[in-house]
Short mmCIF file of C-alpha atoms in Angstrom, two decimals:
data_model
loop_
_atom_site.label_atom_id
_atom_site.label_comp_id
_atom_site.label_asym_id
_atom_site.label_seq_id
_atom_site.Cartn_x
_atom_site.Cartn_y
_atom_site.Cartn_z
CA MET N 1 75.94 23.97 -48.27
CA THR N 2 72.19 24.10 -48.45
CA GLY N 3 70.25 27.30 -49.02
CA GLY N 4 71.22 30.22 -46.80
CA VAL N 5 73.61 28.39 -44.48
CA ASN N 6 76.45 30.87 -44.90
CA ARG N 7 74.25 33.97 -45.29
CA LYS N 8 75.13 36.98 -43.13
CA ILE N 9 72.38 38.08 -40.77
CA SER N 10 71.87 41.78 -40.08
CA ALA N 11 71.34 43.14 -36.58
CA ALA N 12 67.77 44.12 -37.51
CA SER N 13 67.02 40.61 -38.72
CA ALA N 14 68.48 39.16 -35.54
CA ARG N 15 66.29 41.42 -33.39
CA ALA N 16 63.21 40.47 -35.44
CA HIS N 17 64.05 36.81 -35.05
CA THR N 18 64.43 37.30 -31.30
CA ARG N 19 61.03 38.97 -31.09
CA ARG N 20 59.42 36.10 -33.00
CA THR N 21 61.10 33.62 -30.71
CA LYS N 22 59.71 35.39 -27.63
CA GLN N 23 56.27 35.51 -29.16
CA ASN N 24 56.41 31.76 -29.76
CA SER N 25 57.85 30.99 -26.33
CA SER N 26 54.82 28.85 -25.56
CA LEU N 27 56.22 26.19 -27.91
CA LYS N 28 57.69 23.44 -25.78
CA PHE N 29 60.84 21.59 -26.78
CA PRO N 30 60.40 17.80 -26.58
CA PRO N 31 61.37 16.28 -23.23
CA GLY N 32 64.63 14.41 -22.89
CA GLU N 33 62.88 11.06 -22.98
CA ALA N 34 61.55 11.79 -26.47
CA ILE N 35 64.94 12.90 -27.79
CA ARG N 36 67.02 10.17 -26.21
CA PRO N 37 67.05 6.92 -28.23
CA PRO N 38 66.49 3.67 -26.35
CA PRO N 39 69.52 1.44 -25.68
CA PRO N 40 70.27 -1.07 -28.42
CA LYS N 41 69.00 -4.63 -28.24
CA THR N 42 72.38 -6.12 -29.01
CA CYS N 43 72.33 -9.62 -30.43
CA GLY N 44 73.21 -12.23 -27.83
CA SER N 45 72.59 -9.88 -24.88
CA PRO N 46 69.89 -10.58 -22.27
CA GLY N 47 66.58 -9.82 -23.95
CA GLY N 48 68.28 -9.16 -27.28
CA PRO N 49 67.81 -11.05 -30.55
CA PRO N 50 69.52 -14.44 -30.87
CA ILE N 51 72.74 -14.96 -32.80
CA THR N 52 71.98 -17.08 -35.86
CA ALA N 53 74.69 -16.01 -38.31
CA PRO N 54 78.39 -16.78 -38.55
CA ARG N 55 80.30 -13.80 -37.19
CA ILE N 56 83.88 -12.64 -36.93
CA LYS N 57 85.26 -10.87 -33.88
CA LEU N 58 87.07 -7.66 -34.76
CA ARG N 59 90.16 -6.29 -33.05
CA ASP N 60 88.09 -3.88 -30.96
CA GLY N 61 85.81 -6.67 -29.71
CA ARG N 62 82.82 -5.98 -31.97
CA HIS N 63 81.27 -8.69 -34.14
CA LEU N 64 80.39 -8.61 -37.83
CA ALA N 65 77.78 -11.06 -39.10
CA TYR N 66 78.27 -12.33 -42.64
CA LYS N 67 76.81 -14.64 -45.28
CA GLU N 68 78.65 -16.45 -48.07
CA HIS N 69 77.32 -16.98 -51.60
CA GLY N 70 78.56 -18.59 -54.80
CA VAL N 71 81.41 -21.03 -55.20
CA SER N 72 83.82 -21.93 -52.42
CA LYS N 73 86.40 -19.24 -51.76
CA ASP N 74 89.08 -21.92 -52.03
CA VAL N 75 88.42 -22.30 -55.78
CA ALA N 76 87.03 -18.85 -56.59
CA LYS N 77 88.65 -16.67 -59.23
CA PHE N 78 86.76 -13.58 -58.09
CA LYS N 79 86.29 -12.86 -54.38
CA ILE N 80 83.80 -10.08 -53.76
CA ILE N 81 82.68 -8.23 -50.63
CA VAL N 82 79.24 -6.64 -51.00
CA VAL N 83 78.30 -3.61 -48.89
CA HIS N 84 74.52 -3.33 -48.48
CA GLY N 85 72.55 -0.11 -48.54
CA PHE N 86 70.02 1.57 -46.28
CA ASN N 87 67.20 -0.64 -45.00
CA ALA N 88 69.02 -3.86 -45.93
CA CYS N 89 71.29 -6.52 -44.45
CA ARG N 90 73.49 -9.47 -45.37
CA HIS N 91 70.48 -11.45 -46.60
CA ASN N 92 69.73 -9.17 -49.53
CA PRO N 93 72.92 -8.32 -51.39
CA ALA N 94 71.60 -7.23 -54.78
CA VAL N 95 74.55 -8.69 -56.67
CA ALA N 96 74.37 -12.20 -55.25
CA ASN N 97 70.59 -12.35 -55.62
CA HIS N 98 70.62 -11.44 -59.30
CA LEU N 99 73.46 -13.57 -60.64
CA SER N 100 72.49 -16.84 -62.24
CA LEU N 101 74.03 -20.01 -60.85
CA GLU N 102 75.49 -20.73 -64.29
CA ILE N 103 77.37 -17.43 -64.38
CA VAL N 104 78.58 -17.86 -60.80
CA GLU N 105 80.01 -21.29 -61.51
CA GLU N 106 81.38 -20.44 -64.94
CA LEU N 107 83.28 -17.38 -63.72
CA GLY N 108 84.15 -18.80 -60.30
CA ILE N 109 82.53 -16.08 -58.22
CA TYR N 110 82.54 -16.06 -54.42
CA ILE N 111 80.56 -13.32 -52.67
CA VAL N 112 80.40 -12.46 -48.99
CA SER N 113 77.81 -9.99 -47.71
CA PHE N 114 77.87 -8.65 -44.16
CA ASP N 115 75.66 -6.66 -41.83
CA ARG N 116 77.01 -3.17 -41.43
CA PRO N 117 77.34 -2.05 -37.77
CA GLY N 118 73.98 -1.90 -36.01
CA TYR N 119 72.16 -3.77 -38.78
CA GLY N 120 71.04 -7.41 -38.59
CA GLU N 121 73.39 -9.23 -36.24
CA SER N 122 76.48 -7.00 -36.36
CA ASP N 123 77.24 -5.12 -33.15
CA PRO N 124 76.47 -1.37 -33.08
CA HIS N 125 79.45 0.97 -33.39
CA PRO N 126 78.66 4.45 -32.01
CA LYS N 127 82.24 5.67 -32.64
CA ARG N 128 82.42 4.57 -36.25
CA THR N 129 84.43 6.58 -38.76
CA LEU N 130 85.03 6.19 -42.47
CA LYS N 131 88.45 4.74 -41.73
CA SER N 132 87.09 2.27 -39.19
CA PHE N 133 84.56 1.09 -41.77
CA ALA N 134 87.28 0.44 -44.36
CA LEU N 135 89.33 -1.42 -41.75
CA ASP N 136 86.26 -3.55 -40.90
CA VAL N 137 86.07 -4.57 -44.57
CA GLU N 138 89.78 -5.37 -44.61
CA GLU N 139 89.58 -7.41 -41.41
CA LEU N 140 86.58 -9.35 -42.71
CA ALA N 141 88.60 -10.27 -45.79
CA ASP N 142 91.59 -11.32 -43.70
CA GLN N 143 89.64 -13.44 -41.22
CA LEU N 144 87.82 -15.20 -44.07
CA GLY N 145 91.07 -15.80 -45.92
CA LEU N 146 90.23 -13.92 -49.12
CA GLY N 147 93.87 -13.25 -49.92
CA SER N 148 95.81 -10.07 -50.59
CA LYS N 149 93.31 -8.66 -53.11
CA PHE N 150 89.53 -8.67 -53.28
CA TYR N 151 86.69 -6.81 -55.01
CA VAL N 152 84.25 -4.46 -53.27
CA ILE N 153 80.76 -3.65 -54.50
CA GLY N 154 78.68 -1.04 -52.66
CA LEU N 155 75.01 -0.22 -53.19
CA SER N 156 73.30 3.08 -52.27
CA MET N 157 74.52 4.10 -48.78
CA GLY N 158 76.85 1.11 -48.94
CA GLY N 159 78.22 2.60 -52.14
CA GLU N 160 78.72 5.92 -50.42
CA LEU N 161 80.78 4.23 -47.71
CA THR N 162 82.82 2.38 -50.34
CA TRP N 163 84.66 5.63 -51.01
CA SER N 164 86.44 4.95 -47.73
CA CYS N 165 87.93 1.73 -49.13
CA LEU N 166 89.38 3.69 -52.07
CA LYS N 167 90.90 6.11 -49.58
CA TYR N 168 92.21 3.84 -46.82
CA ILE N 169 92.77 0.34 -48.27
CA PRO N 170 93.38 0.77 -52.03
CA HIS N 171 96.31 -1.66 -51.84
CA ARG N 172 93.84 -4.46 -51.02
CA LEU N 173 91.43 -3.80 -53.87
CA ALA N 174 91.26 -5.83 -57.08
CA GLY N 175 88.34 -3.71 -58.33
CA VAL N 176 85.51 -1.52 -57.08
CA THR N 177 81.93 -0.99 -58.24
CA LEU N 178 79.57 1.65 -56.84
CA LEU N 179 75.89 1.13 -57.59
CA ALA N 180 73.85 4.34 -57.28
CA PRO N 181 76.03 5.45 -54.34
CA ALA N 182 74.33 7.86 -51.97
CA ILE N 183 75.63 11.43 -51.83
CA ASN N 184 76.38 13.81 -49.00
CA TYR N 185 75.20 17.31 -49.96
CA TRP N 186 77.85 18.85 -47.72
CA TRP N 187 80.93 17.46 -49.44
CA PRO N 188 83.14 20.54 -49.91
CA GLY N 189 83.99 19.62 -53.50
CA PHE N 190 80.50 20.49 -54.75
CA PRO N 191 79.83 24.01 -56.02
CA ALA N 192 77.36 25.53 -53.55
CA ASN N 193 74.75 26.31 -56.20
CA LEU N 194 74.85 22.74 -57.57
CA SER N 195 74.46 20.95 -54.23
CA ASN N 196 71.79 23.44 -53.18
CA GLU N 197 69.82 22.81 -56.37
CA ALA N 198 70.07 19.04 -55.99
CA TYR N 199 69.14 19.21 -52.33
CA HIS N 200 65.90 21.01 -53.15
CA LEU N 201 64.93 18.26 -55.59
CA LEU N 202 64.44 15.98 -52.58
CA PRO N 203 60.93 15.57 -51.17
CA THR N 204 60.39 18.18 -48.46
CA PRO N 205 60.38 15.60 -45.59
CA ASP N 206 63.74 14.30 -46.80
CA GLN N 207 65.21 17.80 -47.00
CA TRP N 208 64.37 18.24 -43.32
CA ALA N 209 65.51 14.74 -42.34
CA VAL N 210 68.97 14.99 -43.90
CA ARG N 211 69.36 18.56 -42.62
CA VAL N 212 68.60 17.42 -39.08
CA ALA N 213 71.05 14.52 -39.43
CA HIS N 214 73.77 16.93 -40.56
CA TYR N 215 73.26 19.95 -38.27
CA THR N 216 71.61 18.48 -35.17
CA PRO N 217 72.38 14.75 -35.21
CA TRP N 218 71.30 14.40 -31.59
CA LEU N 219 67.72 15.14 -32.78
CA THR N 220 67.71 12.48 -35.50
CA TYR N 221 65.95 9.82 -33.42
CA TRP N 222 63.24 12.23 -32.29
CA TRP N 223 62.74 13.71 -35.76
CA ASN N 224 62.14 10.32 -37.32
CA THR N 225 59.87 8.99 -34.58
CA GLN N 226 57.70 12.06 -33.73
CA LYS N 227 54.20 12.16 -35.22
CA TRP N 228 53.82 15.85 -36.07
CA PHE N 229 55.86 15.93 -39.28
CA SER N 230 56.92 13.33 -41.81
CA GLY N 231 60.36 11.85 -41.19
CA TYR N 232 62.75 10.35 -43.72
CA THR N 233 60.52 8.95 -46.46
CA VAL N 234 62.79 5.94 -47.09
CA ILE N 235 62.13 4.79 -43.52
CA ALA N 236 58.42 5.43 -43.99
CA ASP N 237 58.55 3.30 -47.17
CA ASN N 238 56.73 6.04 -49.07
CA PRO N 239 56.32 4.88 -52.71
CA ASP N 240 56.32 8.47 -53.95
CA ILE N 241 60.10 8.64 -53.56
CA PHE N 242 60.70 5.94 -56.18
CA SER N 243 60.75 6.12 -59.97
CA GLN N 244 58.11 4.21 -61.91
CA GLN N 245 60.59 1.45 -62.70
CA ASP N 246 61.57 1.22 -59.03
CA LYS N 247 57.94 0.86 -57.97
CA GLU N 248 57.43 -2.00 -60.40
CA ILE N 249 60.60 -3.76 -59.29
CA PHE N 250 60.10 -3.20 -55.57
CA ALA N 251 56.68 -4.82 -55.71
CA LYS N 252 58.37 -8.03 -56.84
CA LEU N 253 61.25 -8.08 -54.33
CA SER N 254 59.73 -10.60 -51.91
CA THR N 255 63.18 -11.78 -50.77
CA GLU N 256 64.17 -8.31 -49.62
CA LYS N 257 60.84 -7.68 -47.86
CA ARG N 258 61.15 -10.91 -45.90
CA TYR N 259 64.10 -9.58 -43.91
CA LEU N 260 62.87 -6.08 -43.02
CA GLU N 261 62.28 -6.93 -39.36
CA HIS N 262 65.70 -8.55 -39.15
CA VAL N 263 67.33 -5.39 -40.52
CA ILE N 264 66.32 -3.22 -37.53
CA GLN N 265 66.04 -5.85 -34.81
CA GLN N 266 68.72 -4.13 -32.70
CA GLY N 267 66.83 -0.84 -32.87
CA GLU N 268 66.00 1.76 -35.51
CA TYR N 269 68.46 4.18 -33.97
CA GLU N 270 71.41 1.81 -34.27
CA SER N 271 70.58 1.00 -37.89
CA TYR N 272 68.56 3.66 -39.72
CA HIS N 273 69.33 6.73 -37.66
CA ARG N 274 73.06 6.20 -37.14
CA ASP N 275 73.26 5.44 -40.85
CA MET N 276 71.72 8.82 -41.64
CA ILE N 277 73.99 10.66 -39.21
CA PHE N 278 77.02 8.90 -40.68
CA ALA N 279 75.98 9.37 -44.32
CA PHE N 280 74.98 13.04 -44.08
CA GLY N 281 77.32 14.20 -41.33
CA THR N 282 80.64 16.01 -41.66
CA TRP N 283 83.00 13.64 -43.43
CA GLU N 284 86.69 13.24 -42.77
CA LEU N 285 87.29 12.95 -46.53
CA ASP N 286 85.85 14.41 -49.72
CA PRO N 287 85.62 11.83 -52.52
CA MET N 288 86.38 14.55 -55.07
CA ASP N 289 89.78 15.04 -53.44
CA LEU N 290 90.78 11.44 -54.12
CA ASP N 291 93.76 10.88 -56.39
CA ASN N 292 93.66 7.89 -58.68
CA PRO N 293 94.82 5.06 -56.40
CA PHE N 294 95.47 2.86 -59.44
CA PRO N 295 97.60 4.94 -61.85
CA ASN N 296 98.87 1.80 -63.59
CA ASN N 297 95.27 0.98 -64.64
CA LYS N 298 95.55 -2.59 -63.37
CA VAL N 299 92.53 -1.98 -61.16
CA SER N 300 89.33 -0.33 -62.41
CA VAL N 301 86.55 1.52 -60.62
CA HIS N 302 83.02 1.60 -62.06
CA LEU N 303 80.04 3.70 -61.05
CA TRP N 304 76.54 2.85 -62.30
CA GLN N 305 73.64 5.28 -62.02
CA GLY N 306 70.05 5.35 -63.28
CA ASP N 307 69.05 8.71 -64.74
CA GLU N 308 65.59 8.56 -63.13
CA ASP N 309 66.85 7.80 -59.64
CA ARG N 310 64.85 10.00 -57.26
CA LEU N 311 66.96 9.13 -54.22
CA VAL N 312 70.39 9.99 -55.64
CA PRO N 313 70.59 13.22 -57.72
CA ILE N 314 72.00 12.40 -61.14
CA LYS N 315 73.55 15.85 -61.60
CA LEU N 316 75.76 15.39 -58.52
CA GLN N 317 76.85 11.94 -59.69
CA ARG N 318 77.81 13.39 -63.07
CA TYR N 319 79.80 16.14 -61.36
CA ILE N 320 81.71 13.68 -59.18
CA THR N 321 82.71 11.49 -62.11
CA ARG N 322 83.81 14.50 -64.15
CA GLN N 323 86.14 15.44 -61.28
CA LEU N 324 87.40 11.85 -61.09
CA PRO N 325 87.97 10.84 -64.72
CA TRP N 326 89.64 7.59 -63.64
CA ILE N 327 86.19 6.27 -62.69
CA HIS N 328 84.30 4.49 -65.46
CA TYR N 329 80.82 6.05 -65.39
CA HIS N 330 77.76 4.18 -66.70
CA GLU N 331 74.43 6.00 -66.89
CA LEU N 332 71.29 3.93 -67.45
CA PRO N 333 68.40 5.68 -69.23
CA GLY N 334 64.99 5.18 -67.66
CA SER N 335 66.37 3.44 -64.58
CA GLY N 336 66.05 4.22 -60.90
CA THR N 337 67.71 2.91 -57.73
CA PHE N 338 66.85 -0.77 -58.25
CA PHE N 339 68.11 -1.04 -61.84
CA LEU N 340 70.18 -4.10 -61.00
CA SER N 341 67.03 -6.12 -60.40
CA SER N 342 65.63 -5.44 -63.87
CA MET N 343 68.73 -5.55 -66.03
CA GLY N 344 70.69 -8.44 -64.59
CA CYS N 345 74.15 -8.08 -63.12
CA LEU N 346 76.06 -5.19 -64.68
CA ILE N 347 79.14 -5.63 -62.52
CA ARG N 348 82.45 -5.51 -64.34
CA LEU N 349 85.09 -7.59 -62.61
#
């Protein structure tokens, strides 16, 4: 999907490439120890971080750590599951942190945030799929007694994964909101020229990082830990990747910064790197192939996007919502990824 992937290579070009390869044969590939990620420091295991959060045990034996916010679920009118983004955890759900207590109590809002697999105190899940993620969300709702219907709000990479809920558990959804959902440049529904153009708007280190995650996922750990080239700039916390508004907001987000060590305490590979492989890998579904799961219009889906977001290409978001006219699209002028922090809660229940 990115530049030149499907290009035919002539025999002459192949021979020239072979000659260059032989000439550069002195270049050594990294040893296995550098490529192989360390084992996870699973919470509760010998030498691993302690378990401090309430957790549910899933059918397959894994645990999901969660945190409850707002009014009691026994009296709540709106029961919401928040899916956090990259470099985050249950402690910093943007929605819960930016709703006033008065609004929460007046509307009767209950929110539960949870650590996605490998983050915080939720067990890693090397065999995760989009369907397994949606079923995790459903099982969390069932074990917490949220009833037959609940709302889902996903932010950034959490928003990207929320597409799986629309695909696999639409019958459980009372409403869905995607906040600047991340995008996979290899979704087949994108015209090749459009995804290629958007891909090349990324900072050069990010172009390489997402390309490695897609084509050679087994090199993702090494690529983002080696010192020769820059890895994924979001991991490096490079301010150049953010819009001016994002920089101003991020400087004030002391609550989010406080939990950064907690986010990756089970290992960067189990959190950051698996997230990249999952987000930019080959998906089992294409969001643009989704039929409207709510043809009676009793349930609505909203997507919010800042037009100066430098992490999520606005032109791809516009294309997706044009293909899916049943999604209510809201574009925010002058806003970046962290628009929720500056404009209050824009969630429509």
